[in-house]
Every structure is written in C-alpha cells, then in structure tokens.
XYZ file of C-alpha atoms in Angstrom:
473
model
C 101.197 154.920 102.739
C 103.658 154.181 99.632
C 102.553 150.398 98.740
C 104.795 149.861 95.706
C 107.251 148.517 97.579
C 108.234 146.446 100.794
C 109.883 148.858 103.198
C 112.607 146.792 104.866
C 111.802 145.508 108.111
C 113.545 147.156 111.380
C 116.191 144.974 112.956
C 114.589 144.295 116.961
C 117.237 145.022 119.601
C 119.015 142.121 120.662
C 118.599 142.657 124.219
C 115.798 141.883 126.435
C 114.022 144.689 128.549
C 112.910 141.596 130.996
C 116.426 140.935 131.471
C 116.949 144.302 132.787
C 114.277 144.781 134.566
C 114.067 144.373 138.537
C 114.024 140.581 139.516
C 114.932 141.011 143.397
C 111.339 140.161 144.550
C 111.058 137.085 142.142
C 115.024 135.882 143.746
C 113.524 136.642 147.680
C 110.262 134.625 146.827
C 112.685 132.029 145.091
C 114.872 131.798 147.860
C 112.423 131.747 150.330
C 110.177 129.063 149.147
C 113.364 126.855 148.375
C 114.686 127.354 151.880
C 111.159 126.539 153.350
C 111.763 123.187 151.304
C 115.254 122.464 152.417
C 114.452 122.762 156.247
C 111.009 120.544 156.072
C 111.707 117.102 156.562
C 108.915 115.739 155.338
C 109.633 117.508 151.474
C 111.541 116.373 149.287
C 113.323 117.325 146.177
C 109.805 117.241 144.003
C 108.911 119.898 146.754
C 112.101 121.572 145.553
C 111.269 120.920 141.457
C 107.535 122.647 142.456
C 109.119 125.364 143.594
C 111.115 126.633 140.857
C 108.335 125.656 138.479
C 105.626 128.152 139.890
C 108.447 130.823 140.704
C 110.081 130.992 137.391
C 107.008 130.915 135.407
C 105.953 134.098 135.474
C 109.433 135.602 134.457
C 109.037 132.822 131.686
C 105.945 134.287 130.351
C 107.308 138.013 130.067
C 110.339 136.613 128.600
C 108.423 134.861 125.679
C 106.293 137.837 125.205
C 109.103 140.062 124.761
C 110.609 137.861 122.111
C 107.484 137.037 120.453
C 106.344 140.625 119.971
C 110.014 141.007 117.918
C 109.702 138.327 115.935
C 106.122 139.621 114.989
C 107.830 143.170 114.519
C 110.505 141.610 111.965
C 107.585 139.955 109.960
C 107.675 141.721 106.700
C 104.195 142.755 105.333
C 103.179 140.073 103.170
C 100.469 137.874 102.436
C 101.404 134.670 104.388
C 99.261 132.866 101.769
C 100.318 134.229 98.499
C 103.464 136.364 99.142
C 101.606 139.056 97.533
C 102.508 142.885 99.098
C 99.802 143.821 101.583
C 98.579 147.511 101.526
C 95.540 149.598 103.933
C 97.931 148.218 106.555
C 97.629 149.529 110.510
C 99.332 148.345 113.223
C 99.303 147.524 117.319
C 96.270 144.466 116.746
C 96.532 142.498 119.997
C 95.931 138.722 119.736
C 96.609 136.761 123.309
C 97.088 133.112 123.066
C 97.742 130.144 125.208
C 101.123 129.392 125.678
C 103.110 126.779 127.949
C 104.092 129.573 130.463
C 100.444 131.338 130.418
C 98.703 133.599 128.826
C 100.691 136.241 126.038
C 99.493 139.272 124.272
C 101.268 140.209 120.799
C 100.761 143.276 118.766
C 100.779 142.968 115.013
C 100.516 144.218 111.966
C 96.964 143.582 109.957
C 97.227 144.146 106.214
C 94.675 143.675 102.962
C 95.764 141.652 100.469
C 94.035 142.353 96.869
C 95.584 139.048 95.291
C 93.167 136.803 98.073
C 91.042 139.685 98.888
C 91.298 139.001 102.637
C 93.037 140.729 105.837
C 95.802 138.967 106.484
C 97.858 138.988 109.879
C 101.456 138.068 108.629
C 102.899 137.670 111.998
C 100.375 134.766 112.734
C 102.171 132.239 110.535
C 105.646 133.709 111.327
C 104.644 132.918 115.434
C 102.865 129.501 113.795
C 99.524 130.370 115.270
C 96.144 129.389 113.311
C 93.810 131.592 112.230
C 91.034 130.660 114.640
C 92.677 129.227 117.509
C 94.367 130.469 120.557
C 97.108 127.857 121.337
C 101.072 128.591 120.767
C 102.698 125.595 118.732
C 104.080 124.121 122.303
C 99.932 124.437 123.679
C 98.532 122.905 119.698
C 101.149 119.662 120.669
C 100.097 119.366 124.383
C 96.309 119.260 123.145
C 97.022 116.696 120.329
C 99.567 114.672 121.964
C 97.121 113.946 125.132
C 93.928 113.831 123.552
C 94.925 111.400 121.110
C 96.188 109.084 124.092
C 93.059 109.706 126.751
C 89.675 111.705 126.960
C 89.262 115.258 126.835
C 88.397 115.514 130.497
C 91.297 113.627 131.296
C 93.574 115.155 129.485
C 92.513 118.951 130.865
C 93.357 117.971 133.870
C 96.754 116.564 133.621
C 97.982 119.014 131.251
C 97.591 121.453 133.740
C 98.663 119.454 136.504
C 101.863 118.735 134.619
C 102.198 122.044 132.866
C 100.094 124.685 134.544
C 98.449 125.557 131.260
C 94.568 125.700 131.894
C 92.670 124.439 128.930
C 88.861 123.814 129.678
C 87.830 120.327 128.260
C 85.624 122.671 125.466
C 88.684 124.476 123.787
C 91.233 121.346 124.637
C 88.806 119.315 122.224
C 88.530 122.050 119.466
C 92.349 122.198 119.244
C 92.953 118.716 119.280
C 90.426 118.272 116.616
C 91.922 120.860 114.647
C 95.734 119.759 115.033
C 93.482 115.984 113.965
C 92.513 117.326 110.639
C 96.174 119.349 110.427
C 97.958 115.793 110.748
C 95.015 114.118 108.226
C 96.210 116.964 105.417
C 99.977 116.686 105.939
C 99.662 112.804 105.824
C 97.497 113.159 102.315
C 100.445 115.656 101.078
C 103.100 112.844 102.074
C 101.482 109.755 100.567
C 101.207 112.430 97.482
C 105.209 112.649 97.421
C 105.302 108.782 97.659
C 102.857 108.138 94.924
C 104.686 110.987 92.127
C 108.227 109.533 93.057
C 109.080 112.818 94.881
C 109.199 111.253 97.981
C 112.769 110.154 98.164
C 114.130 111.689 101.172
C 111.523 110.181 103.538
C 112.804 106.633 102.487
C 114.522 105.421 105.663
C 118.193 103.976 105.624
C 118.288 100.655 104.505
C 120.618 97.629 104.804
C 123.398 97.070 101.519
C 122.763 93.187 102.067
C 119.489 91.856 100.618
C 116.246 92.198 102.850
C 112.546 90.951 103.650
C 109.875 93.441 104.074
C 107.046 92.041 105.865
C 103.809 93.602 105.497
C 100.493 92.484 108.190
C 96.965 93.896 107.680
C 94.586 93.792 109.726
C 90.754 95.710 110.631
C 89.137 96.389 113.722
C 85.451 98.166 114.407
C 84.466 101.475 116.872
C 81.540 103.052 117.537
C 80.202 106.543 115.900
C 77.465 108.600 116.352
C 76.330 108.860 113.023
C 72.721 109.407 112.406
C 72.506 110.313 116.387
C 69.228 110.961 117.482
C 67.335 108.931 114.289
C 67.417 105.622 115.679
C 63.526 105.457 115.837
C 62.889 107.122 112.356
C 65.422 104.793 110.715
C 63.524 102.006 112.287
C 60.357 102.641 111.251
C 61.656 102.817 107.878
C 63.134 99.432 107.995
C 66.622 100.563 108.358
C 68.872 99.304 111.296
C 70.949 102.213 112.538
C 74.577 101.117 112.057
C 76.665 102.149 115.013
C 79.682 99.951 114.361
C 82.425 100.853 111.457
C 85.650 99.075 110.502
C 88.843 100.631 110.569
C 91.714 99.443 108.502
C 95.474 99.157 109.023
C 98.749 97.417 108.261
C 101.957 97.498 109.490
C 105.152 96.857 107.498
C 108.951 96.260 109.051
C 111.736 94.760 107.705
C 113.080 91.346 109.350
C 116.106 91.649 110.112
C 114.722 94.930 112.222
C 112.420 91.553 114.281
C 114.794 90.699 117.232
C 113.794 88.447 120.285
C 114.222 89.482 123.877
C 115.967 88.006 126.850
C 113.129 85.676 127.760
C 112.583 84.683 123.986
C 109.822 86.851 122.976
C 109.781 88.431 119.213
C 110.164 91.946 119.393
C 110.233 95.319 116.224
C 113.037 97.572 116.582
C 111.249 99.761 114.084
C 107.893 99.467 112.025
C 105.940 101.863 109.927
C 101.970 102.017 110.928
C 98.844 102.679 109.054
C 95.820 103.547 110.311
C 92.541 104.777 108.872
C 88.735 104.629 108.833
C 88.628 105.430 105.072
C 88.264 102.063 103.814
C 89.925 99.499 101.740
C 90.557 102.227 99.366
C 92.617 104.564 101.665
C 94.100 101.837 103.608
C 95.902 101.027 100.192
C 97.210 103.914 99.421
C 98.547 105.001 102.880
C 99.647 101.428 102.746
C 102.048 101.538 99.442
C 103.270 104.770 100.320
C 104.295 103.205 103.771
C 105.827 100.030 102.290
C 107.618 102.807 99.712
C 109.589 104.212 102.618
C 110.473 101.181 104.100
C 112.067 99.665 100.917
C 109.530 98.257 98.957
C 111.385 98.947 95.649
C 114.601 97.963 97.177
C 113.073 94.153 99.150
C 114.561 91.173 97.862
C 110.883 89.531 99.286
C 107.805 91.007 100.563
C 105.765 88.595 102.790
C 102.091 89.679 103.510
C 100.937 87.987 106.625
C 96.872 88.227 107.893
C 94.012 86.651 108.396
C 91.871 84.750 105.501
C 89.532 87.915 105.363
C 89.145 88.685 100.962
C 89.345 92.252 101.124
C 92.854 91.596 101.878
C 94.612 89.439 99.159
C 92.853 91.582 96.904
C 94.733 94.485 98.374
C 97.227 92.401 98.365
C 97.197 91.192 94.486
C 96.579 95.087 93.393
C 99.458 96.654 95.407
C 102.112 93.914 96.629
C 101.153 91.319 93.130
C 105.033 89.718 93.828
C 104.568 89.341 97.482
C 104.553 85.702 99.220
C 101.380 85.182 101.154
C 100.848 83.931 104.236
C 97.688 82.912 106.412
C 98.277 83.832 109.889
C 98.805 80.381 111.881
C 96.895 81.436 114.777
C 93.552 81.577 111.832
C 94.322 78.900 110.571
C 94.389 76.861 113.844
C 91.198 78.732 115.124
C 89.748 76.641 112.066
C 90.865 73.684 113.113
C 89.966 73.762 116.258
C 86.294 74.655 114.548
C 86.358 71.346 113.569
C 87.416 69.698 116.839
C 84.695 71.315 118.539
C 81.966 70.125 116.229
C 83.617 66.337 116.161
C 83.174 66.730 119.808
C 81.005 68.847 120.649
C 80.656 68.047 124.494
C 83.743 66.673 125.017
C 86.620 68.770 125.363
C 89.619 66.158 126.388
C 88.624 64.697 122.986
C 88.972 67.643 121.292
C 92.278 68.244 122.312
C 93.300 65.074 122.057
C 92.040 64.609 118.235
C 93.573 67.936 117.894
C 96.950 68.032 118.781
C 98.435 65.767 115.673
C 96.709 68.015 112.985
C 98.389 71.115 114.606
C 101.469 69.736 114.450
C 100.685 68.667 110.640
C 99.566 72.132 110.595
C 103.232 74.003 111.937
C 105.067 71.091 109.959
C 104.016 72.522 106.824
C 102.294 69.784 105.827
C 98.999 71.392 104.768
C 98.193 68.798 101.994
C 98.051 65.838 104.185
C 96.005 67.689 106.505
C 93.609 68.636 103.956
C 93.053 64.983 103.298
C 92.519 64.009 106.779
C 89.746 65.861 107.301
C 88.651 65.238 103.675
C 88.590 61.641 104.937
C 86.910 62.551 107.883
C 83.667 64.324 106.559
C 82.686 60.766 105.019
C 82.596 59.194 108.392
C 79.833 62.206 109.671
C 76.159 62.798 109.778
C 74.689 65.514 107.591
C 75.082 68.731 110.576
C 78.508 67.964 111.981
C 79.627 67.126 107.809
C 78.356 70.371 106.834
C 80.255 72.452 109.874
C 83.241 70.425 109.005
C 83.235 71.218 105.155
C 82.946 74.827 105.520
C 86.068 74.888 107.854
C 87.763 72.676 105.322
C 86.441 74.903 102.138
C 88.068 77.968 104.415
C 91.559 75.852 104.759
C 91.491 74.591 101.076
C 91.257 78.313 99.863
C 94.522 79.048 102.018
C 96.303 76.060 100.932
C 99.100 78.016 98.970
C 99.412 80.219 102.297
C 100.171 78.027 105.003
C 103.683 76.544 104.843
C 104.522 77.238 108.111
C 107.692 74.952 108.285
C 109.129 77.362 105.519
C 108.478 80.412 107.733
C 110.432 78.923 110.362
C 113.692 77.533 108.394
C 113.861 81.260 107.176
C 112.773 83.148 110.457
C 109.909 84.719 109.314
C 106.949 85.198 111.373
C 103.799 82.539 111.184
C 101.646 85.440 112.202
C 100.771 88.804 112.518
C 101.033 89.582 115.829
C 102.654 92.818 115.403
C 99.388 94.017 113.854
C 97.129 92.108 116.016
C 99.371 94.285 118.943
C 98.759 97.641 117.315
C 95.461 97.191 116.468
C 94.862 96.631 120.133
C 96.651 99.555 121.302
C 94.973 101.758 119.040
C 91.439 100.257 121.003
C 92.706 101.662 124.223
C 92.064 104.932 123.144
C 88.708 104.484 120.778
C 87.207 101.852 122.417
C 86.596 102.953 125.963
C 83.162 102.558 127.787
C 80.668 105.447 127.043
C 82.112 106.694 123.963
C 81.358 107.498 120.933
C 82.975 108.833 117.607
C 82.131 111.344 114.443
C 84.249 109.824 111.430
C 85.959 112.963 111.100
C 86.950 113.212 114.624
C 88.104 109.580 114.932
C 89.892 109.867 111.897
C 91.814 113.032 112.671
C 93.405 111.981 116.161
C 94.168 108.393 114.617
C 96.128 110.038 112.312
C 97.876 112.151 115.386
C 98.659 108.648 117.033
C 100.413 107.566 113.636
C 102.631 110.336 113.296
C 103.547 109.645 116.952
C 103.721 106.009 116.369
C 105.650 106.401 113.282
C 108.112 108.690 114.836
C 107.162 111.318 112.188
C 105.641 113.984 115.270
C 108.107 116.512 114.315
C 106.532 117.325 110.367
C 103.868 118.500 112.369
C 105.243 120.251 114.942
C 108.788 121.314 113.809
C 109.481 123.157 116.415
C 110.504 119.794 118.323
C 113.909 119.955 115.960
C 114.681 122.750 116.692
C 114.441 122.826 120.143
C 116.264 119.565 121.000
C 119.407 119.223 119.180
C 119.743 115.996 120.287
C 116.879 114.317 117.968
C 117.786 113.158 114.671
C-alpha cells in the first residue's frame, strides 16, 4: 500500500439499508402489543409509552449501527493524536460498545503511526469512544450523570430501568470514574484559559449598569480510605490514621441575579460553583477563574461573605485584596450565644433573655458598642466563665471590621452565606452517605462531574447534548 499520500475517503450512501429492509413483523408486534394496551382497562398510557419503548428499540439499534459503521468508513486514516498519516493499515477490526439502544458492533480501520509509534484506531475518536472503554458518548453521560448523584448499585439499576441499557455496578463505576478524571482535565484546561486571559468567551453576559459580585467560601469534611487496611500498623507507630479530609468550595453570583420568592425567601437565579478536595491552593485558583467569568474585572464591588475560619481571608487578601469582607451573621451570633451559655450555664430563659438585646446590637450594626458590653462584662466574672467569655470576645474583636450588618441590609446584600452553606450540603448528599467511603481521586473526579452539572457547563463534556437539542443555548 502507497503511504505517501491520504487516499480520499469514499462518500457512504445516503440511504439506509435498515430503512429498506422488511419491518412488517416489528409493525404486527407493534400493533399488537398497543392494541392489547388500548382494550385493558386497568393500563394506561405508561402501558402504552412501554410499549413502543421495547418495540422500537431494536430497529433503533440497527439503525445506529448502520450509521455508525459510515461515519467510521468516512474517517480518513490519520493519527487521531497527531494528525500524522498512518501506514501498515488493515481493515474490518470489530469493536462493540454499549450504547443507549444496546449493544453495536463497528468495523474499522487500525493503522501504525511512526510519529507516536502506536496503532491507532481513527474511527474511535471520530465515534467519541475511549480507548479502553466500551460506552457510546450517550452510555459515558448516563454513567457520570447518575453516579455522581447516587451509588453505583443504585444507579445500575435505574439506568436500566429507565433506559434498558444493562451496566453491571463493576463497569458502571469504571466509566464513571473515568468520565470523573475526563471532567477533572477539562476543568484544569479551562481555569488555564482564565488564568492566560484566553478565556474570554466563557465570560457570561453581564449587566451595562454597575454590579456586586458576591463571593461565599466555605469547607466541609468526607471520609476516604486512605491507608485502608494499616490502621493497626499506624498505631503502633504512634500515628492516628486520619479518615476525615476537608473539601473546599465557594460560590460566587452577582446580586442583582439574588431575587426573593413569593413567601419571602432569598433565592439565586444563577451562581457559579467550586468544588474541590485539593486544598486551599486549588480552591483558589478554580476560585479566581470562577469569579473571572462572572465579572470579576468588570464588579463595581466584590463582597466575600464566610465564616471567621483564617484560611479564608487569606484567600481572600491574595485573590479578591479590594473585596469588602463580611463575617457571616449566623457565626457571629453562634459566638454570642457562646457567651450566653457560659453566663448561664443552667439556665436557658436567662440566656435568651440576656441575649436578645446584643443580637439586635449585633444586626444594628453596632459592633463597637457590643464589643464593650461584654468587655464590661468579663470584669464582673470569676476566672472559668472570664476566660470562656474572652476567647468569644478575642474571636468577635478580630471580626470587628466585618460585621456591619445594618450596611448589608440598607444595600441588600446578604448577612450570610447561606447559598454556600446550601451547596455545601447538597454536595453531602452524595459523599456523605452511611457506609461509604472515598479514594481522593475518585471523590475528586465525580465532584468535579457534579460542578459541570451544577454550573450548567455539562455540555463541554459531552457536546453531543448541543447538538442534539437545538433548543439549548
């Protein structure tokens, strides 16, 4: 064979042999199951919606084969990772792979490529199937979609409840973890684009009229397995296993994008998340480049809202050094009522009741006068309740600059960060359930799936969304 050039690449026949094949025994067992449903009584029309699920599948699957194996016959004989020309090629390599409507077998075309000295299968990228797994695109974004929202197990089973596609528990984990670390790289390659100023077209639309971007942070722990299996070993040694690991996140919106509800509750049209177990470090840059494509450069304010935790407002001072800073009021007033308790200790009604002025000081912005109430109240206490009461007020004297709360409301600006308290929660649902535990790989790969999902960013990884509803912007 004559490698110095590309031969051009047959045009496929634009008709399709399944068309024109016979289909009266798939329109009798049609018609006869839906007439079967139309004279039970006791079916109704999801009896009806089974039926033309289960009968049109199978004409489905030839279909999809039929066009798949001319898409992989128009694939021109290059290496899909360098372009290069590939030569020793042969042809009719069968590769079956999961697909939506069942199983489909593809012959292609398997050349070497002396640029990457490697066989290369050209039609594999063209039909966007990896070189390991055996999942069509629709199958790689049923597997990450539900494993990132429930266990494995669980997730088998209603995919092929909903779908028919069988996917033991085994290879539905594989492929989710591999679409995990898919979605970590094309993050990494995103943030990149943010970071080099190349990034400009994922900036989202923003208002002509000067704007607030709020920015929460927040952290949250789950359990891994690392070290499984050494517990006793590590012991001996004097070393507590560590089970428990932080992860990291923020979310950023702009205000005029927080609304309230009917019954008065504050609500986020649209918010950008981040989520990671990478640490401080990675939350910050995930965190910039998030802020970037909500307007960050553009934000007549940014407002940084958490909890008094210092790994924060030094994220805070290194990436967002103009931002206002705010304690989040719910913190704050955790401390106070710190103080109440130790006052009185066995005497709740008194708590409250000594309470309730300082919390209005508190929302009333005036944090100075508080500060010198409770200055004025260590002198009047013994040495243990003093020394409770000083370390709460040490905490609140830190924060002073943060907690003008009456400010927050004249402009409409949230006291706290609820909105990250929220996600952070809803991101538990998934990691924290009884029984499990975590690798820091795997954790961190479907995390990143629930982002892009969150972040309404699931189509740059599985483009194939676009183009199949042309509704979707």
């Amino acid at each position: 064979m004559n490698d110095c050039c590309v031969k051009s690449v047959p045009q496929s026949d634009s008709s399709y042999e399944t068309f024109a094949r016979p289909v009266a025994d798939w329109q009798a067992r049609l018609t006869a199951g839906l007439n079967q449903s139309v004279q039970a009584s006791e079916e109704a029309l999801g009896h009806l919606e089974e039926q033309i699920l289960q009968q049109t599948r199978g004409l489905e699957r030839k279909l999809l084969e039929e066009a798949a194996q001319k898409k992989a016959e128009q694939t021109p004989p290059l290496c899909p990772v360098c372009g290069h020309q590939l030569s020793r090629r042969t042809h009719d390599h069968q590769r079956t792979f999961h697909t939506r409507f069942g199983p489909v077998t593809v012959k292609r075309l398997r050349g070497w490529c002396r640029r990457c000295k490697a066989w290369r299968y050209p039609a594999d990228q063209t039909l966007g199937l990896s070189d390991t797994g055996g999942a069509s695109p629709s199958v790689q974004e049923m597997a990450a979609l539900t494993v990132s929202k429930m266990p494995v197990k669980e997730a088998s089973a209603v995919i092929e409840r909903l779908t028919g596609v069988k996917l033991p528990p085994a290879t539905l984990d594989r492929e989710a973890r591999r679409q995990g670390q898919r979605a970590d790289k094309k993050r990494a390659q995103l943030d990149e684009q943010m970071r080099t100023g190349q990034g400009v077209q994922q900036v989202l639309p923003l208002p002509k009229e000067p704007f607030t971007l709020v920015i929460e942070l927040d952290a949250w722990n789950l359990r891994e397995r690392d070290d499984w299996g050494q517990s006793a070993q590590k012991r001996a040694a004097g070393q507590e296993p560590q089970r428990w690991h932080w992860a990291y996140g923020g979310t950023c919106f702009r205000l005029d994008q927080r609304v309230e509800s009917e019954g008065g509750r504050p609500r986020i049209l649209s918010r950008g998340t981040v989520m990671t177990r990478g640490g401080v470090d990675d939350l910050r840059e995930q965190l910039f480049a998030e802020a970037q494509r909500h307007g960050l450069a553009q934000a007549d304010k940014v407002l940084v809202i958490a909890d008094g935790a210092l790994w924060i407002w030094n994220l805070t001072g290194d990436r967002f050094a103009q931002a206002q800073q705010r304690l989040d009021y719910y913190h704050a007033s955790q401390h106070l009522w710190a103080v109440a308790h130790a006052v009185h200790p066995e005497d709740e009604a008194a708590a409250r009741a000594w309470i309730k002025p300082l919390l209005k000081q508190l929302k009333a912005g005036r944090a100075l006068s508080l500060l010198n109430d409770l200055r004025t109240l260590i002198k009047r206490l013994r040495e243990k309740k003093r020394k409770a009461v000083q370390w709460e007020l040490s905490y609140l004297e830190n924060h002073r600059e943060r907690m003008d709360y009456a400010a927050a409301r004249r402009a409409g600006e949230p006291l706290g960060s609820g909105a990250r308290e929220s996600t952070c929660r809803q991101y538990q649902c998934r990691f924290k359930r009884p029984g499990q535990f975590w690798s820091c790989a795997g954790d961190e790969g479907l995390r990143c799936l629930e982002t892009f999902w969150r972040n309404n960013r699931w189509p740059l990884i599985f483009p194939h969304i676009l183009h199949g509803d042309p509704h979707r912007n």
